[in-house]
Amino acid sequence: MPEFIITALLGGLGVAAITGPLGAFVVWRRMAYFGDTLAHSALMGVALGFLFGINLNLAVMACCVLLAILLVAMQKQHLVATDTLLGIMAHSTLSIGLVAVSLLDHIRIDLMEYLFGDLLAIAPNDLLWVFGGGVLVLLTLWRLWHPLLAITINEELARVEGVNVTATRLALMLMIALVIAVAMKLVGILLITSLLIIPAAAARRLSSTPEQMAVIASALGMLAVSGGIWGSWTFDTPAGPSVVVTALLIFLALYSLPFRKGQ
């Protein structure tokens, strides 16, 4: 097996391990549009990274984190409905990023690589970001698992029980921002949210507890990555979209089953 295939597989499996449990909370809390908003802002981070000559992962991470904090702050003001606010920021940040990239005449940027990913072009040093960020997210999730479940079930009841709802919600948003920064090169800005949602939604079919859903979502994500890379290598298709299509096929296969276990 070629070395770049092994590198791509390791990177994809690492991302799937993170997006599984985190995607479960995205599905439970109906935060798909929030994930899209952060993903769209990633292109603005790419443009700023090239403009100021800083590491693209750090630039994307900083941009996503700042946007997450801004969203939390604006949601507390209740000036605009949340879905309207997310729609404004998603398309505005993506457009700002596209305009900024077009103005960087002295730098050649392959937009397709950032929009749709290039999993087979992942470098060994990218694995450091994937596994480093993955360990950080998984440790944080483990530490905040019960508070996150509490605010997902009922925020008011969680607040009565002593959970800092605002801080916990912000921590979840920051973890999503970190995953988007890590996964951007693998599946692309426009497809990141699908890797968070589809395996988790498929895992819901097989799960009876939150913990089961988190673990199964990671396993299904890894299966999608493996199948997507195989399909990309075999049929010469784009790797990122191939992973998402494989995840969709798994989802459709599971939901076509005549029985339903769990919720």
XYZ file of N, CA and C in Angstrom:
789
model
N 0.844 -1.191 0.000
C 0.000 0.000 0.000
C 0.879 1.241 0.000
N 0.634 2.215 -0.899
C 1.450 3.429 -0.944
C 1.422 4.174 0.384
N 2.539 4.858 0.668
C 2.649 5.548 1.956
C 1.599 6.638 2.118
N 1.269 7.351 1.009
C 0.313 8.448 1.147
C -1.094 7.924 1.452
N -1.389 6.692 1.028
C -2.682 6.101 1.364
C -2.746 5.806 2.863
N -1.651 5.287 3.411
C -1.598 4.997 4.841
C -1.730 6.290 5.648
N -1.028 7.340 5.209
C -1.113 8.638 5.889
C -2.532 9.184 5.844
N -3.160 9.096 4.664
C -4.536 9.578 4.517
C -5.483 8.784 5.405
N -5.277 7.464 5.456
C -6.137 6.616 6.268
C -6.000 6.944 7.751
N -4.766 7.123 8.209
C -4.542 7.471 9.615
C -5.192 8.812 9.957
N -4.998 9.795 9.075
C -5.592 11.104 9.314
C -7.114 11.043 9.333
N -7.687 10.316 8.385
C -9.134 10.196 8.327
C -9.712 9.470 9.525
N -9.046 8.397 9.953
C -9.515 7.656 11.127
C -9.421 8.518 12.381
N -8.367 9.325 12.471
C -8.229 10.224 13.617
C -9.349 11.243 13.678
N -9.692 11.815 12.529
C -10.788 12.788 12.489
C -12.115 12.118 12.815
N -12.338 10.905 12.288
C -13.591 10.188 12.553
C -13.756 9.877 14.031
N -12.640 9.580 14.701
C -12.705 9.293 16.139
C -13.173 10.515 16.925
N -12.814 11.713 16.428
C -13.227 12.942 17.122
C -14.669 13.307 16.779
N -15.000 13.225 15.487
C -16.313 13.700 15.049
C -17.450 12.814 15.529
N -17.159 11.562 15.903
C -18.214 10.674 16.374
C -18.930 11.199 17.606
N -18.250 11.263 18.758
C -18.928 11.755 19.970
C -19.321 13.224 19.886
N -18.510 14.033 19.223
C -18.854 15.448 19.102
C -20.070 15.620 18.194
N -20.118 14.827 17.127
C -21.267 14.882 16.228
C -22.556 14.459 16.912
N -22.445 13.571 17.908
C -23.638 13.164 18.650
C -24.285 14.378 19.317
N -23.476 15.243 19.900
C -24.027 16.449 20.532
C -24.570 17.418 19.483
N -23.933 17.478 18.322
C -24.435 18.328 17.240
C -25.830 17.867 16.823
N -26.018 16.540 16.734
C -27.321 15.995 16.357
C -28.336 16.209 17.474
N -27.945 15.885 18.712
C -28.876 16.027 19.835
C -29.338 17.464 20.020
N -28.397 18.411 19.874
C -28.710 19.817 20.135
C -29.136 20.572 18.875
N -29.228 19.846 17.760
C -29.666 20.443 16.493
C -28.794 21.643 16.122
N -27.476 21.395 16.135
C -26.511 22.465 15.888
C -25.880 22.371 14.496
N -26.556 21.699 13.567
C -25.971 21.514 12.239
C -25.674 22.855 11.568
N -26.594 23.798 11.690
C -26.405 25.097 11.047
C -25.261 25.863 11.705
N -25.098 25.670 13.011
C -23.964 26.304 13.687
C -22.649 25.749 13.147
N -22.590 24.425 12.945
C -21.388 23.825 12.372
C -21.103 24.362 10.988
N -22.148 24.535 10.183
C -21.967 25.116 8.847
C -21.409 26.530 8.929
N -21.913 27.304 9.884
C -21.441 28.684 10.032
C -19.948 28.728 10.353
N -19.519 27.879 11.289
C -18.096 27.836 11.622
C -17.266 27.334 10.436
N -17.784 26.335 9.729
C -17.054 25.797 8.587
C -16.874 26.852 7.502
N -17.918 27.619 7.245
C -17.824 28.665 6.221
C -16.814 29.748 6.618
N -16.731 30.005 7.914
C -15.778 31.024 8.362
C -14.333 30.553 8.218
N -14.139 29.242 8.027
C -12.782 28.712 7.908
C -12.059 29.284 6.696
N -12.801 29.555 5.616
C -12.148 30.109 4.423
C -11.598 31.494 4.710
N -12.274 32.253 5.557
C -11.757 33.553 5.953
C -10.463 33.372 6.729
N -10.389 32.324 7.550
C -9.151 32.014 8.262
C -8.026 31.650 7.320
N -8.352 30.906 6.249
C -7.338 30.558 5.242
C -6.775 31.819 4.602
N -7.663 32.737 4.213
C -7.225 33.982 3.580
C -6.343 34.800 4.522
N -6.736 34.890 5.793
C -5.937 35.644 6.759
C -4.590 34.972 6.997
N -4.586 33.636 6.985
C -3.332 32.916 7.162
C -2.342 33.218 6.054
N -2.816 33.211 4.815
C -1.940 33.551 3.691
C -1.524 35.022 3.737
N -2.463 35.884 4.123
C -2.188 37.317 4.139
C -1.100 37.681 5.137
N -1.156 37.074 6.325
C -0.199 37.419 7.381
C 0.926 36.407 7.521
N 0.930 35.399 6.645
C 2.025 34.435 6.641
C 2.101 33.584 7.895
N 0.952 33.171 8.433
C 0.951 32.336 9.628
C 0.400 30.952 9.274
N 0.604 29.992 10.154
C 0.146 28.633 9.920
C -1.365 28.617 9.666
N -1.775 27.936 8.600
C -3.186 27.958 8.218
C -4.082 27.309 9.272
N -3.598 26.234 9.894
C -4.401 25.587 10.936
C -4.650 26.541 12.095
N -3.604 27.283 12.491
C -3.761 28.248 13.581
C -4.695 29.386 13.177
N -4.568 29.845 11.920
C -5.413 30.934 11.449
C -6.882 30.519 11.411
N -7.144 29.324 10.889
C -8.521 28.825 10.826
C -9.073 28.626 12.231
N -8.250 28.053 13.107
C -8.685 27.814 14.479
C -9.025 29.129 15.174
N -8.158 30.115 15.016
C -8.396 31.417 15.644
C -9.675 32.056 15.117
N -9.888 31.968 13.801
C -11.073 32.570 13.186
C -12.343 31.875 13.681
N -12.325 30.542 13.726
C -13.498 29.787 14.192
C -13.785 30.058 15.667
N -12.727 30.118 16.474
C -12.901 30.365 17.910
C -13.493 31.751 18.142
N -12.959 32.758 17.450
C -13.481 34.115 17.606
C -14.939 34.203 17.171
N -15.276 33.503 16.082
C -16.660 33.521 15.620
C -17.575 32.822 16.625
N -17.105 31.719 17.212
C -17.905 31.012 18.214
C -18.179 31.903 19.415
N -17.160 32.612 19.879
C -17.332 33.520 21.015
C -18.288 34.649 20.655
N -18.144 35.182 19.431
C -19.029 36.255 18.981
C -20.477 35.783 18.904
N -20.685 34.568 18.426
C -22.041 34.026 18.332
C -22.675 33.884 19.710
N -21.904 33.357 20.680
C -22.425 33.206 22.035
C -22.801 34.568 22.612
N -21.926 35.556 22.398
C -22.189 36.897 22.921
C -23.439 37.508 22.290
N -23.600 37.342 20.975
C -24.756 37.933 20.287
C -26.047 37.193 20.620
N -25.943 35.858 20.856
C -27.136 35.110 21.245
C -27.683 35.590 22.591
N -26.788 35.973 23.500
C -27.217 36.436 24.817
C -27.929 37.777 24.732
N -27.658 38.559 23.675
C -28.299 39.863 23.520
C -29.738 39.746 23.012
N -30.068 38.612 22.354
C -31.409 38.365 21.826
C -31.870 39.477 20.882
N -30.924 40.025 20.115
C -31.281 41.076 19.162
C -31.846 40.496 17.871
N -31.315 39.315 17.479
C -31.740 38.663 16.244
C -31.956 37.193 16.548
N -32.918 36.580 15.880
C -33.158 35.151 16.056
C -31.886 34.367 15.705
N -31.660 33.274 16.421
C -30.417 32.525 16.259
C -30.226 32.024 14.836
N -31.281 31.469 14.213
C -31.126 30.943 12.862
C -30.833 32.060 11.867
N -31.428 33.235 12.092
C -31.136 34.382 11.225
C -29.696 34.829 11.402
N -29.241 34.887 12.649
C -27.872 35.288 12.944
C -26.873 34.316 12.304
N -27.143 33.015 12.423
C -26.251 32.018 11.840
C -26.219 32.135 10.319
N -27.382 32.367 9.709
C -27.429 32.526 8.259
C -26.630 33.727 7.788
N -26.768 34.831 8.490
C -26.015 36.041 8.136
C -24.519 35.790 8.232
N -24.078 35.208 9.334
C -22.644 35.038 9.564
C -22.051 33.958 8.666
N -22.809 32.895 8.390
C -22.289 31.816 7.542
C -21.950 32.332 6.154
N -22.904 32.977 5.519
C -22.691 33.408 4.143
C -21.788 34.634 4.057
N -21.846 35.465 5.084
C -20.984 36.652 5.081
C -19.509 36.269 5.219
N -19.204 35.363 6.170
C -17.797 34.979 6.353
C -17.262 34.215 5.152
N -18.101 33.360 4.546
C -17.657 32.645 3.347
C -17.375 33.628 2.212
N -18.253 34.607 2.037
C -18.065 35.592 0.972
C -16.847 36.465 1.230
N -16.655 36.869 2.490
C -15.461 37.655 2.829
C -14.208 36.857 2.524
N -14.225 35.566 2.857
C -13.074 34.718 2.562
C -12.799 34.611 1.081
N -13.857 34.429 0.271
C -13.681 34.317 -1.181
C -13.154 35.615 -1.779
N -13.683 36.738 -1.306
C -13.199 38.036 -1.801
C -11.743 38.248 -1.404
N -11.405 37.929 -0.159
C -10.028 38.112 0.319
C -9.052 37.235 -0.464
N -9.459 35.987 -0.742
C -8.589 35.088 -1.511
C -8.365 35.634 -2.912
N -9.402 36.205 -3.521
C -9.263 36.725 -4.884
C -8.340 37.937 -4.944
N -8.169 38.627 -3.821
C -7.310 39.810 -3.782
C -5.840 39.472 -3.540
N -5.549 38.211 -3.198
C -4.168 37.798 -2.953
C -3.516 37.409 -4.278
N -3.201 38.404 -5.083
C -2.680 38.162 -6.433
C -1.312 37.486 -6.416
N -0.522 37.738 -5.377
C 0.846 37.218 -5.347
C 0.913 35.783 -4.831
N -0.240 35.221 -4.468
C -0.265 33.863 -3.925
C -1.243 33.018 -4.745
N -0.797 31.846 -5.142
C -1.658 30.929 -5.896
C -2.359 29.992 -4.911
N -3.671 30.047 -4.873
C -4.447 29.246 -3.923
C -5.418 28.352 -4.687
N -5.390 27.064 -4.381
C -6.325 26.118 -4.969
C -7.574 26.061 -4.095
N -8.607 26.826 -4.496
C -9.819 26.894 -3.683
C -10.510 25.536 -3.562
N -10.443 24.729 -4.608
C -11.109 23.431 -4.576
C -10.561 22.558 -3.441
N -9.253 22.676 -3.184
C -8.646 21.878 -2.116
C -9.221 22.246 -0.764
N -9.467 23.541 -0.559
C -9.983 23.980 0.737
C -11.499 23.798 0.843
N -12.210 23.941 -0.272
C -13.661 23.799 -0.234
C -14.099 22.343 -0.136
N -13.374 21.447 -0.825
C -13.796 20.045 -0.872
C -12.756 19.081 -0.315
N -11.629 19.607 0.149
C -10.632 18.765 0.798
C -9.779 17.974 -0.182
N -8.669 17.467 0.318
C -7.780 16.615 -0.474
C -7.133 15.629 0.482
N -7.904 14.638 0.879
C -7.473 13.691 1.893
C -6.205 12.952 1.495
N -6.059 12.644 0.207
C -4.902 11.885 -0.245
C -3.629 12.720 -0.264
N -3.767 14.034 -0.101
C -2.591 14.908 -0.094
C -2.156 15.290 1.307
N -2.755 14.667 2.320
C -2.389 14.995 3.698
C -0.942 14.588 3.962
N -0.200 15.467 4.621
C 1.215 15.224 4.910
C 1.375 14.643 6.312
N 2.506 13.955 6.544
C 2.727 13.369 7.881
C 2.644 14.390 9.011
N 3.113 15.637 8.766
C 3.045 16.634 9.845
C 1.605 17.067 10.138
N 0.701 16.855 9.158
C -0.714 17.153 9.409
C -1.294 16.193 10.448
N -0.706 14.995 10.534
C -1.187 14.022 11.517
C -0.984 14.524 12.939
N 0.047 15.353 13.141
C 0.276 15.913 14.473
C -0.900 16.786 14.893
N -1.412 17.580 13.938
C -2.570 18.416 14.222
C -3.802 17.558 14.486
N -3.980 16.520 13.657
C -5.160 15.671 13.791
C -5.181 14.974 15.147
N -4.078 14.298 15.495
C -4.069 13.526 16.729
C -3.896 14.411 17.961
N -3.142 15.508 17.814
C -3.019 16.445 18.929
C -4.355 17.087 19.252
N -5.024 17.601 18.214
C -6.341 18.200 18.417
C -7.360 17.171 18.867
N -7.240 15.936 18.331
C -8.172 14.885 18.702
C -8.081 14.512 20.171
N -6.868 14.371 20.664
C -6.680 14.036 22.084
C -7.241 15.145 22.967
N -6.985 16.401 22.578
C -7.478 17.537 23.363
C -9.006 17.549 23.404
N -9.648 17.336 22.256
C -11.111 17.346 22.198
C -11.701 16.188 22.983
N -11.138 14.985 22.819
C -11.678 13.814 23.502
C -11.518 13.918 25.016
N -10.381 14.464 25.478
C -10.196 14.648 26.916
C -11.188 15.668 27.471
N -11.416 16.739 26.705
C -12.376 17.753 27.137
C -13.792 17.186 27.162
N -14.123 16.393 26.135
C -15.441 15.759 26.108
C -15.636 14.823 27.299
N -14.609 14.046 27.597
C -14.688 13.133 28.738
C -14.909 13.909 30.035
N -14.218 15.032 30.174
C -14.330 15.841 31.390
C -15.708 16.510 31.477
N -16.279 16.914 30.350
C -17.531 17.673 30.354
C -18.729 16.832 29.926
N -18.557 15.510 29.851
C -19.617 14.667 29.310
C -20.948 14.860 30.051
N -20.952 14.767 31.367
C -22.193 14.870 32.125
C -22.788 16.284 32.084
N -21.984 17.364 32.238
C -22.575 18.695 32.057
C -23.150 18.917 30.662
N -22.479 18.393 29.632
C -22.991 18.547 28.270
C -24.313 17.794 28.096
N -24.392 16.594 28.661
C -25.654 15.855 28.602
C -26.758 16.603 29.356
N -26.377 17.187 30.479
C -27.377 17.891 31.302
C -27.966 19.083 30.551
N -27.115 19.888 29.910
C -27.648 21.056 29.196
C -28.355 20.645 27.909
N -28.038 19.462 27.391
C -28.716 18.969 26.194
C -30.132 18.526 26.537
N -30.300 17.918 27.700
C -31.624 17.440 28.121
C -32.506 18.609 28.538
N -31.976 19.473 29.408
C -32.767 20.620 29.883
C -31.817 21.651 30.477
N -31.669 22.780 29.807
C -30.707 23.790 30.266
C -31.126 24.398 31.596
N -32.424 24.635 31.791
C -32.880 25.243 33.039
C -32.639 24.316 34.221
N -32.922 23.036 34.041
C -32.695 22.068 35.106
C -31.204 21.930 35.392
N -30.384 21.959 34.324
C -28.928 21.876 34.501
C -28.417 23.079 35.288
N -28.998 24.247 35.031
C -28.578 25.458 35.751
C -28.933 25.351 37.235
N -30.102 24.790 37.525
C -30.516 24.586 38.917
C -29.571 23.621 39.619
N -29.076 22.625 38.877
C -28.173 21.627 39.458
C -26.744 22.140 39.591
N -26.497 23.395 39.201
C -25.185 23.991 39.392
C -24.273 23.960 38.177
N -24.791 23.570 37.025
C -23.982 23.551 35.810
C -23.879 24.962 35.240
N -22.665 25.364 34.891
C -22.465 26.658 34.232
C -22.834 26.487 32.764
N -24.090 26.806 32.434
C -24.626 26.522 31.105
C -23.873 27.286 30.025
N -23.620 28.561 30.261
C -22.946 29.376 29.248
C -21.541 28.869 28.959
N -20.789 28.580 30.006
C -19.422 28.091 29.823
C -19.403 26.722 29.142
N -20.338 25.849 29.513
C -20.394 24.515 28.915
C -20.771 24.597 27.446
N -21.747 25.465 27.135
C -22.143 25.644 25.735
C -20.987 26.211 24.918
N -20.274 27.167 25.495
C -19.131 27.752 24.795
C -18.037 26.714 24.576
N -17.803 25.852 25.566
C -16.793 24.799 25.427
C -17.138 23.873 24.268
N -18.426 23.534 24.127
C -18.853 22.679 23.012
C -18.601 23.366 21.680
N -18.915 24.649 21.608
C -18.691 25.398 20.368
C -17.204 25.481 20.027
N -16.370 25.665 21.043
C -14.929 25.745 20.808
C -14.377 24.403 20.337
N -14.920 23.305 20.871
C -14.483 21.984 20.405
C -14.867 21.769 18.948
N -16.059 22.202 18.574
C -16.473 22.098 17.173
C -15.549 22.930 16.289
N -15.185 24.126 16.769
C -14.262 24.984 16.016
C -12.915 24.311 15.822
N -12.412 23.654 16.857
C -11.126 22.966 16.760
C -11.193 21.813 15.765
N -12.285 21.056 15.799
C -12.433 19.936 14.865
C -12.508 20.437 13.425
N -13.196 21.532 13.207
C -13.292 22.093 11.860
C -11.914 22.498 11.354
N -11.117 23.129 12.213
C -9.761 23.526 11.818
C -8.905 22.310 11.484
N -9.063 21.246 12.267
C -8.266 20.036 12.055
C -8.708 19.292 10.807
N -10.038 19.239 10.565
C -10.571 18.412 9.477
C -10.658 19.134 8.143
N -10.374 20.427 8.122
C -10.570 21.222 6.909
C -9.848 20.634 5.705
N -8.587 20.251 5.881
C -7.803 19.766 4.753
C -8.253 18.389 4.299
N -8.925 17.649 5.179
C -9.299 16.282 4.853
C -10.572 16.216 4.025
N -11.653 16.803 4.515
C -12.922 16.710 3.796
C -13.381 18.049 3.223
N -12.674 19.128 3.526
C -13.008 20.412 2.938
C -14.001 21.213 3.753
N -13.983 22.506 3.542
C -14.819 23.432 4.297
C -16.305 23.136 4.125
N -16.721 22.798 2.905
C -18.144 22.622 2.628
C -18.688 21.268 3.080
N -17.792 20.334 3.446
C -18.243 18.981 3.775
C -17.974 18.588 5.226
N -17.345 19.473 5.997
C -16.977 19.113 7.366
C -18.205 18.753 8.198
N -19.243 19.569 8.097
C -20.423 19.346 8.930
C -21.066 17.994 8.638
N -20.988 17.546 7.383
C -21.583 16.258 7.038
C -20.880 15.118 7.760
N -19.578 15.234 7.983
C -18.850 14.193 8.705
C -19.199 14.214 10.187
N -19.637 15.361 10.690
C -20.115 15.441 12.075
C -21.512 14.838 12.209
N -22.367 15.074 11.209
C -23.777 14.751 11.349
C -24.125 13.336 10.899
N -23.662 12.941 9.704
C -24.155 11.695 9.106
C -23.816 10.458 9.941
N -22.550 10.249 10.360
C -22.278 9.064 11.187
C -23.052 9.070 12.507
N -23.187 10.260 13.116
C -23.935 10.342 14.375
C -25.408 10.030 14.162
N -25.974 10.538 13.067
C -27.375 10.252 12.773
C -27.585 8.769 12.471
N -26.618 8.159 11.791
C -26.704 6.728 11.506
C -26.573 5.911 12.793
N -25.673 6.351 13.678
C -25.461 5.633 14.941
C -26.703 5.663 15.817
N -27.506 6.675 15.673
C -28.734 6.789 16.472
C -29.652 5.596 16.245
N -29.575 5.021 15.052
C -30.396 3.865 14.701
C -30.047 2.632 15.533
N -28.773 2.550 15.958
C -28.272 1.349 16.621
C -28.063 1.529 18.113
N -28.360 2.703 18.650
C -27.955 3.030 20.017
C -29.145 3.092 20.963
N -28.876 2.731 22.207
C -29.894 2.858 23.248
C -29.431 3.757 24.388
N -28.158 4.165 24.382
C -27.636 5.098 25.385
C -26.778 6.146 24.681
N -26.580 7.300 25.297
C -25.712 8.314 24.697
C -24.288 7.819 24.458
N -23.767 7.064 25.406
C -22.404 6.560 25.273
C -22.283 5.603 24.084
N -23.293 4.749 23.899
C -23.294 3.845 22.747
C -23.297 4.636 21.447
N -24.114 5.654 21.394
C -24.212 6.450 20.170
C -22.888 7.109 19.843
N -22.193 7.623 20.847
C -20.901 8.273 20.621
C -19.882 7.291 20.057
N -19.816 6.094 20.649
C -18.840 5.092 20.204
C -19.182 4.573 18.815
N -20.454 4.274 18.584
C -20.864 3.750 17.279
C -20.682 4.799 16.195
N -20.938 6.070 16.520
C -20.728 7.140 15.541
C -19.267 7.195 15.104
N -18.344 7.046 16.054
C -16.921 7.028 15.700
C -16.605 5.837 14.798
N -17.168 4.671 15.137
C -16.912 3.464 14.345
C -17.459 3.611 12.932
N -18.667 4.158 12.800
C -19.251 4.352 11.474
C -18.483 5.407 10.682
N -17.989 6.440 11.365
C -17.163 7.440 10.699
C -15.876 6.833 10.165
N -15.259 5.969 10.966
C -14.045 5.291 10.511
C -14.323 4.378 9.312
N -15.469 3.704 9.351
C -15.857 2.862 8.219
C -16.063 3.706 6.964
N -16.686 4.874 7.126
C -16.903 5.766 5.986
C -15.580 6.269 5.416
N -14.643 6.609 6.298
C -13.331 7.072 5.843
C -12.617 5.966 5.068
N -12.620 4.766 5.605
C -11.947 3.645 4.946
C -12.581 3.359 3.580
N -13.920 3.323 3.545
C -14.602 3.080 2.278
C -14.406 4.204 1.290
N -14.394 5.449 1.786
C -14.195 6.593 0.899
C -12.810 6.612 0.277
N -11.798 6.304 1.075
C -10.434 6.265 0.545
C -10.289 5.132 -0.473
N -10.877 3.970 -0.165
C -10.839 2.860 -1.124
C -11.524 3.259 -2.428
N -12.694 3.878 -2.324
C -13.412 4.297 -3.518
C -12.655 5.339 -4.317
N -12.035 6.280 -3.609
C -11.251 7.315 -4.279
C -10.073 6.712 -5.037
N -9.384 5.759 -4.391
C -8.222 5.116 -5.006
C -8.639 4.225 -6.176
N -9.771 3.563 -6.039
C -10.221 2.611 -7.058
C -10.846 3.301 -8.260
N -11.689 4.292 -7.999
C -12.456 4.913 -9.086
C -11.946 6.301 -9.462
N -10.841 6.737 -8.845
C -10.240 8.038 -9.144
C -11.240 9.175 -8.934
N -11.881 9.168 -7.759
C -12.830 10.208 -7.404
C -12.243 11.070 -6.285
N -12.752 12.288 -6.069
C -12.244 13.130 -4.968
C -12.420 12.435 -3.622
N -11.373 12.448 -2.807
C -11.384 11.672 -1.570
C -12.412 12.191 -0.565
N -12.419 13.512 -0.319
C -13.347 14.073 0.667
C -14.805 13.766 0.350
N -15.280 14.124 -0.852
C -16.660 13.789 -1.207
C -16.933 12.282 -1.189
N -15.927 11.468 -1.531
C -16.112 10.009 -1.506
C -16.387 9.517 -0.089
N -15.709 10.113 0.889
C -15.944 9.753 2.289
C -17.372 10.104 2.687
N -17.831 11.280 2.293
C -19.187 11.712 2.647
C -20.235 10.837 1.964
N -20.004 10.496 0.702
C -20.947 9.620 -0.012
C -21.006 8.247 0.663
N -19.851 7.724 1.093
C -19.829 6.441 1.800
C -20.611 6.535 3.105
N -20.437 7.645 3.835
C -21.203 7.845 5.071
C -22.700 7.883 4.783
N -23.071 8.525 3.680
C -24.489 8.581 3.307
C -25.036 7.187 2.989
N -24.251 6.375 2.282
C -24.682 5.020 1.959
C -24.879 4.184 3.229
N -23.978 4.371 4.196
C -24.119 3.663 5.479
C -25.402 4.105 6.173
N -25.639 5.410 6.180
C -26.857 5.955 6.794
C -28.108 5.366 6.141
N -28.149 5.366 4.807
C -29.313 4.849 4.089
C -29.493 3.351 4.333
N -28.372 2.622 4.390
C -28.449 1.183 4.629
C -29.027 0.883 6.007
N -28.573 1.624 7.016
C -29.058 1.386 8.374
C -30.530 1.761 8.525
N -30.938 2.851 7.892
C -32.318 3.286 8.036
C -33.281 2.519 7.126
N -32.734 1.667 6.282
C -33.595 0.804 5.480
C -33.883 -0.514 6.196
N -33.240 -0.737 7.355
C -33.477 -1.957 8.118
C -34.912 -1.979 8.638
N -35.533 -3.156 8.721
C -36.936 -3.230 9.130
C -37.174 -3.071 10.622
N -36.104 -3.016 11.408
C -36.288 -2.873 12.849
C -35.526 -1.645 13.319
N -35.845 -1.218 14.530
C -35.189 -0.060 15.107
C -34.881 -0.336 16.552
N -33.609 -0.238 16.890
C -33.181 -0.452 18.277
C -32.887 0.903 18.904
N -33.295 1.113 20.147
C -32.996 2.379 20.833
C -34.001 3.430 20.402
N -33.471 4.660 20.335
C -34.380 5.778 20.063
C -34.477 6.088 18.594
